[in-house]
Coordinates of N, CA, C and O in Angstrom, one line a residue:
X1 N -3.0 52.8 -40.3 CA -3.2 52.2 -41.3 C -4.6 51.5 -41.4 O -5.0 51.3 -42.6
X2 N -5.3 51.0 -40.2 CA -6.4 50.6 -40.7 C -7.3 51.1 -41.2 O -8.4 50.9 -41.6
X3 N -7.2 52.7 -41.3 CA -8.2 53.5 -41.5 C -8.0 53.7 -42.9 O -9.3 54.3 -43.6
X4 N -7.1 53.4 -43.5 CA -7.1 53.8 -45.2 C -8.1 53.1 -45.7 O -8.6 53.3 -47.0
X5 N -8.2 51.6 -45.6 CA -9.3 50.9 -46.3 C -10.7 51.7 -46.1 O -11.3 51.6 -47.0
X6 N -11.1 52.0 -44.8 CA -12.2 52.6 -44.7 C -12.5 53.9 -45.7 O -13.3 54.0 -46.1
X7 N -11.4 54.8 -45.4 CA -11.4 56.0 -46.4 C -11.5 55.6 -47.7 O -12.3 56.0 -48.6
X8 N -10.8 54.5 -48.1 CA -10.8 54.2 -49.5 C -12.3 53.6 -50.1 O -12.8 53.8 -50.8
X9 N -12.9 53.0 -49.0 CA -14.2 52.3 -49.3 C -15.2 53.4 -49.5 O -16.0 53.7 -50.5
X10 N -14.9 54.5 -48.6 CA -15.9 55.5 -48.8 C -15.6 56.3 -50.2 O -16.8 57.2 -51.0
X11 N -14.5 56.6 -50.5 CA -14.1 57.1 -51.8 C -14.7 56.2 -53.0 O -15.3 57.0 -53.9
X12 N -14.5 55.1 -52.8 CA -15.1 54.3 -54.1 C -16.5 54.3 -53.9 O -17.1 54.5 -55.3
X13 N -17.3 54.4 -52.9 CA -18.8 54.9 -53.1 C -19.0 56.0 -53.8 O -19.9 56.2 -54.6
X14 N -18.3 57.1 -53.3 CA -18.6 58.6 -54.0 C -18.1 58.2 -55.6 O -19.0 58.8 -56.5
X15 N -17.1 57.8 -55.7 CA -16.8 57.6 -57.4 C -17.9 56.8 -58.2 O -18.0 57.1 -59.4
X16 N -18.5 55.7 -57.2 CA -19.6 55.0 -58.1 C -20.7 55.9 -58.1 O -21.4 55.7 -59.4
X17 N -20.9 56.8 -57.3 CA -22.1 57.8 -57.5 C -21.8 58.6 -58.5 O -22.8 59.1 -59.5
X18 N -20.5 59.1 -58.8 CA -20.3 60.0 -59.9 C -20.4 59.3 -61.4 O -20.6 59.7 -62.4
X19 N -19.9 57.7 -61.1 CA -20.0 57.3 -62.4 C -21.6 57.0 -62.9 O -21.6 56.9 -64.0
X20 N -22.3 56.8 -62.1 CA -23.8 56.8 -62.4 C -24.7 57.8 -62.9 O -25.3 57.8 -63.3
X21 N -23.8 58.7 -62.9 CA -24.5 60.6 -63.6 C -24.3 60.2 -65.0 O -23.9 59.3 -65.5
X22 N -25.4 60.8 -65.5 CA -25.4 61.1 -67.0 C -24.1 61.9 -67.4 O -23.8 62.7 -66.8
X23 N -23.8 61.6 -68.4 CA -22.6 62.2 -69.3 C -22.9 63.6 -69.4 O -24.1 63.9 -69.8
X24 N -22.2 64.4 -69.0 CA -22.1 66.0 -69.2 C -23.0 66.6 -68.1 O -23.1 68.0 -68.2
X25 N -23.5 65.8 -67.3 CA -24.0 66.4 -66.1 C -23.5 67.2 -65.1 O -22.0 66.7 -65.0
X26 N -23.9 68.1 -64.3 CA -23.0 68.8 -63.3 C -23.8 68.2 -62.0 O -24.5 67.7 -61.8
X27 N -22.5 68.5 -61.0 CA -22.9 67.8 -59.8 C -22.4 69.0 -58.7 O -21.2 69.7 -59.1
X28 N -22.8 69.0 -57.8 CA -22.3 69.8 -56.3 C -21.3 69.1 -55.6 O -21.6 68.3 -55.1
X29 N -19.9 69.3 -55.9 CA -18.9 68.6 -55.5 C -19.0 68.6 -54.0 O -18.6 67.7 -53.2
X30 N -19.4 69.8 -53.5 CA -19.2 69.9 -52.0 C -20.2 69.1 -51.2 O -19.8 68.4 -50.1
X31 N -21.4 68.8 -51.8 CA -22.4 68.0 -51.4 C -21.6 66.5 -51.3 O -21.9 66.1 -50.0
X32 N -21.1 66.0 -52.3 CA -20.5 64.6 -52.4 C -19.5 64.4 -51.5 O -19.2 63.4 -50.8
X33 N -18.6 65.5 -51.6 CA -17.4 65.3 -50.4 C -18.0 65.4 -49.0 O -17.3 64.8 -48.3
X34 N -18.8 66.2 -48.8 CA -18.9 66.4 -47.3 C -20.0 64.7 -46.8 O -19.7 64.6 -45.8
X35 N -20.5 64.1 -47.8 CA -21.1 63.0 -47.3 C -20.0 61.9 -47.5 O -20.0 61.2 -46.7
X36 N -18.9 61.8 -48.3 CA -17.9 61.1 -48.1 C -17.1 61.2 -47.1 O -16.7 60.4 -46.1
X37 N -16.8 62.5 -46.6 CA -16.1 62.8 -45.2 C -16.9 62.4 -44.2 O -16.4 61.6 -43.4
X38 N -18.3 62.7 -44.0 CA -19.0 62.4 -42.9 C -19.1 60.6 -42.9 O -19.0 60.3 -41.9
X39 N -19.1 60.0 -43.8 CA -19.2 58.8 -43.9 C -17.7 57.8 -43.3 O -18.0 56.9 -42.8
X40 N -16.8 58.6 -43.9 CA -15.5 58.1 -43.5 C -15.5 58.2 -41.9 O -14.6 57.6 -41.1
X41 N -15.6 59.4 -41.2 CA -15.6 59.9 -39.8 C -16.3 59.1 -39.3 O -16.0 58.5 -38.1
X42 N -17.9 58.7 -39.7 CA -18.6 57.9 -38.6 C -17.7 56.3 -38.7 O -17.9 55.8 -37.7
X43 N -17.4 55.8 -39.9 CA -16.8 54.5 -40.0 C -15.6 54.3 -39.0 O -15.4 53.4 -38.3
X44 N -14.8 55.7 -39.1 CA -13.8 55.4 -38.2 C -13.6 55.9 -36.8 O -13.2 55.0 -36.0
X45 N -14.5 56.8 -36.4 CA -14.5 57.4 -34.8 C -15.6 56.7 -34.1 O -15.5 56.2 -33.3
X46 N -16.7 56.1 -34.9 CA -17.8 55.8 -34.5 C -18.5 54.4 -34.7 O -19.4 53.6 -34.2
X47 N -17.7 53.8 -35.7 CA -18.1 52.5 -36.1 C -19.4 52.5 -36.6 O -20.1 51.4 -36.4
X48 N -19.7 53.4 -37.2 CA -21.2 53.5 -37.7 C -21.1 53.3 -39.2 O -20.6 54.1 -40.1
X49 N -22.0 52.5 -39.7 CA -22.3 52.1 -41.2 C -23.6 52.8 -41.5 O -24.7 52.4 -41.1
X50 N -23.6 54.2 -41.9 CA -24.8 54.8 -42.2 C -25.4 54.9 -43.7 O -26.5 55.1 -43.8
X51 N -24.5 54.1 -44.7 CA -24.8 54.5 -46.0 C -25.4 55.7 -46.5 O -26.2 56.0 -47.1
X52 N -24.8 56.9 -45.9 CA -25.3 58.1 -46.0 C -24.8 58.6 -47.6 O -25.8 59.4 -48.1
X53 N -24.0 58.0 -48.1 CA -23.9 58.3 -49.5 C -24.6 57.9 -50.7 O -24.9 58.4 -51.5
X54 N -25.5 56.7 -50.2 CA -26.2 55.9 -51.3 C -27.6 56.1 -50.9 O -28.3 55.9 -51.8
X55 N -28.1 56.2 -49.7 CA -29.5 56.5 -49.5 C -29.7 58.0 -49.8 O -29.1 58.9 -49.7
X56 N -31.1 58.0 -50.2 CA -31.4 59.2 -50.8 C -32.0 60.2 -49.7 O -31.7 61.6 -49.8
X57 N -32.7 59.6 -48.8 CA -32.7 60.4 -47.6 C -32.4 59.6 -46.1 O -32.2 58.5 -46.1
X58 N -31.9 60.7 -45.2 CA -31.2 59.8 -44.2 C -31.7 61.0 -42.8 O -30.9 62.0 -43.2
X59 N -32.2 60.1 -42.0 CA -32.7 61.2 -40.6 C -31.4 61.7 -40.2 O -31.2 62.8 -39.7
X60 N -30.6 60.9 -39.8 CA -29.2 61.4 -39.3 C -28.5 62.2 -39.8 O -28.1 63.3 -39.4
X61 N -28.3 62.1 -41.2 CA -27.5 63.5 -42.0 C -28.3 64.6 -42.0 O -27.5 65.7 -41.8
X62 N -29.7 64.6 -42.0 CA -30.6 65.7 -41.9 C -30.3 66.2 -40.6 O -30.3 67.4 -40.2
X63 N -30.2 65.7 -39.4 CA -30.0 66.1 -38.3 C -28.9 66.6 -38.1 O -28.6 67.8 -37.2
X64 N -27.5 66.3 -38.3 CA -26.3 66.8 -38.6 C -26.3 68.3 -39.0 O -25.7 69.2 -38.5
X65 N -27.1 68.2 -40.2 CA -27.2 69.4 -41.0 C -28.0 70.6 -40.1 O -27.5 71.7 -40.0
X66 N -28.9 70.2 -39.5 CA -29.9 70.9 -38.8 C -29.1 71.5 -37.5 O -29.1 72.8 -37.3
X67 N -28.2 70.4 -36.7 CA -27.3 70.8 -35.8 C -26.2 72.0 -36.3 O -26.2 73.1 -35.4
X68 N -25.9 71.9 -37.2 CA -24.7 73.0 -37.9 C -25.6 74.3 -38.1 O -25.1 75.3 -37.7
X69 N -26.8 74.2 -38.8 CA -27.6 75.4 -38.8 C -27.9 76.0 -37.5 O -27.7 77.2 -37.6
X70 N -28.4 75.3 -36.8 CA -29.0 75.9 -35.6 C -27.9 76.4 -34.6 O -28.1 77.4 -34.1
X71 N -26.6 76.0 -34.6 CA -25.5 76.4 -34.2 C -25.1 77.9 -34.7 O -24.9 78.8 -33.5
X72 N -25.3 77.9 -35.6 CA -24.7 79.1 -36.6 C -25.6 80.5 -36.2 O -25.5 81.2 -35.6
X73 N -27.2 79.7 -36.0 CA -28.4 80.7 -36.1 C -28.2 81.1 -34.5 O -28.4 82.5 -33.9
X74 N -27.7 80.3 -33.4 CA -27.6 80.7 -32.0 C -26.8 81.6 -32.0 O -26.8 82.5 -31.3
X75 N -25.5 81.4 -32.5 CA -24.4 82.1 -32.2 C -24.8 83.6 -32.8 O -23.9 84.8 -32.3
X76 N -25.5 83.9 -33.6 CA -25.9 85.3 -34.3 C -26.9 85.9 -33.4 O -27.2 87.0 -33.6
X77 N -27.8 85.1 -32.4 CA -28.5 85.9 -31.7 C -28.1 86.3 -30.4 O -27.5 85.3 -29.7
X78 N -28.3 87.4 -29.8 CA -27.8 87.7 -28.5 C -28.5 86.8 -27.5 O -28.0 86.6 -26.4
X79 N -29.9 87.0 -28.0 CA -30.7 86.2 -26.7 C -30.4 84.8 -26.6 O -31.0 84.2 -26.0
X80 N -30.3 84.1 -27.8 CA -30.1 82.6 -27.6 C -28.8 82.3 -27.1 O -28.4 81.1 -26.9
X81 N -28.0 83.2 -26.8 CA -26.4 82.9 -26.2 C -26.9 82.3 -24.8 O -25.8 81.7 -24.5
X82 N -28.0 82.9 -24.2 CA -28.0 82.1 -22.7 C -28.7 80.8 -22.9 O -29.6 80.6 -23.6
X83 N -28.3 79.8 -22.4 CA -28.5 78.6 -22.3 C -30.0 78.2 -21.9 O -30.7 77.5 -22.5
X84 N -30.5 79.0 -20.9 CA -32.0 78.9 -20.6 C -32.8 79.3 -21.6 O -33.9 78.4 -21.9
X85 N -32.4 80.7 -22.0 CA -33.4 81.2 -23.2 C -33.5 80.2 -24.2 O -34.5 79.7 -25.1
X86 N -32.2 79.9 -24.9 CA -32.2 78.9 -25.9 C -33.1 77.6 -26.0 O -33.8 77.0 -26.7
X87 N -32.8 77.1 -24.6 CA -33.3 75.7 -24.3 C -34.8 75.7 -24.4 O -35.9 74.9 -24.7
X88 N -35.4 77.0 -24.0 CA -37.0 77.3 -23.9 C -37.4 77.9 -25.1 O -38.7 77.9 -25.4
X89 N -36.6 78.4 -26.2 CA -37.2 78.6 -27.3 C -37.4 77.3 -28.3 O -36.9 76.4 -28.1
X90 N -38.0 77.8 -29.6 CA -38.4 76.9 -30.4 C -37.0 76.5 -31.1 O -37.2 75.2 -31.6
X91 N -36.1 77.1 -31.3 CA -34.8 76.8 -31.7 C -34.1 75.5 -30.9 O -33.5 74.5 -31.3
X92 N -34.2 76.1 -29.7 CA -33.6 75.0 -28.7 C -34.5 73.8 -28.7 O -33.7 72.7 -28.7
X93 N -35.6 73.6 -28.8 CA -36.1 72.4 -29.0 C -36.2 71.8 -30.1 O -35.7 70.3 -30.1
X94 N -35.8 72.3 -31.3 CA -35.5 71.8 -32.6 C -34.0 71.2 -32.2 O -33.7 70.0 -32.9
X95 N -33.1 72.0 -31.6 CA -31.7 71.5 -31.4 C -31.9 70.2 -30.6 O -31.0 69.2 -31.0
X96 N -32.5 70.0 -29.7 CA -32.6 69.2 -28.8 C -33.1 67.7 -29.6 O -32.7 66.9 -29.2
X97 N -34.1 68.0 -30.0 CA -34.6 67.0 -30.9 C -33.6 66.2 -31.5 O -33.5 65.1 -32.2
X98 N -32.8 67.1 -32.6 CA -32.1 67.0 -33.6 C -30.8 66.1 -32.8 O -30.0 65.2 -33.1
X99 N -30.4 66.4 -31.5 CA -29.3 66.0 -30.5 C -29.8 64.6 -30.4 O -28.7 63.5 -30.3
X100 N -31.1 64.6 -30.0 CA -31.6 63.1 -29.5 C -31.2 62.0 -30.6 O -31.2 60.8 -30.4
X101 N -31.8 62.4 -31.6 CA -31.6 61.9 -32.9 C -30.2 61.2 -33.3 O -29.9 60.1 -33.7
X102 N -29.3 62.2 -33.1 CA -27.8 61.8 -33.5 C -27.5 61.0 -32.5 O -26.6 60.1 -32.7
X103 N -27.6 61.3 -31.2 CA -27.2 60.2 -30.3 C -27.7 58.9 -29.9 O -27.1 57.9 -29.3
X104 N -29.1 58.6 -30.7 CA -29.6 57.3 -30.5 C -28.6 56.4 -31.3 O -28.6 55.2 -31.3
X105 N -28.0 56.9 -32.4 CA -27.3 55.8 -33.0 C -26.0 55.6 -32.4 O -25.4 55.8 -31.9

């Protein structure tokens, strides 16, 4: 039950973001829900306070999205399934850079 408070805090931040929007404006619910979920997971699992829902730019979030995209892209390429070839490729270098950024925190 100690995590309920953390989930509630993350949800309240998301709702405050929605309240700040202009009346009648449209939102990308997936984006807001993704940030709220990531915020909750980081608080609960890693005790990280990233303010990912309130900051306009966040290197950590960008790196997480990059890692996700690069993983999918690697899976689509037969040549990148080899660890050695992937590590030596430009995608592998970008992946390693993103991993380093995520692991710094």
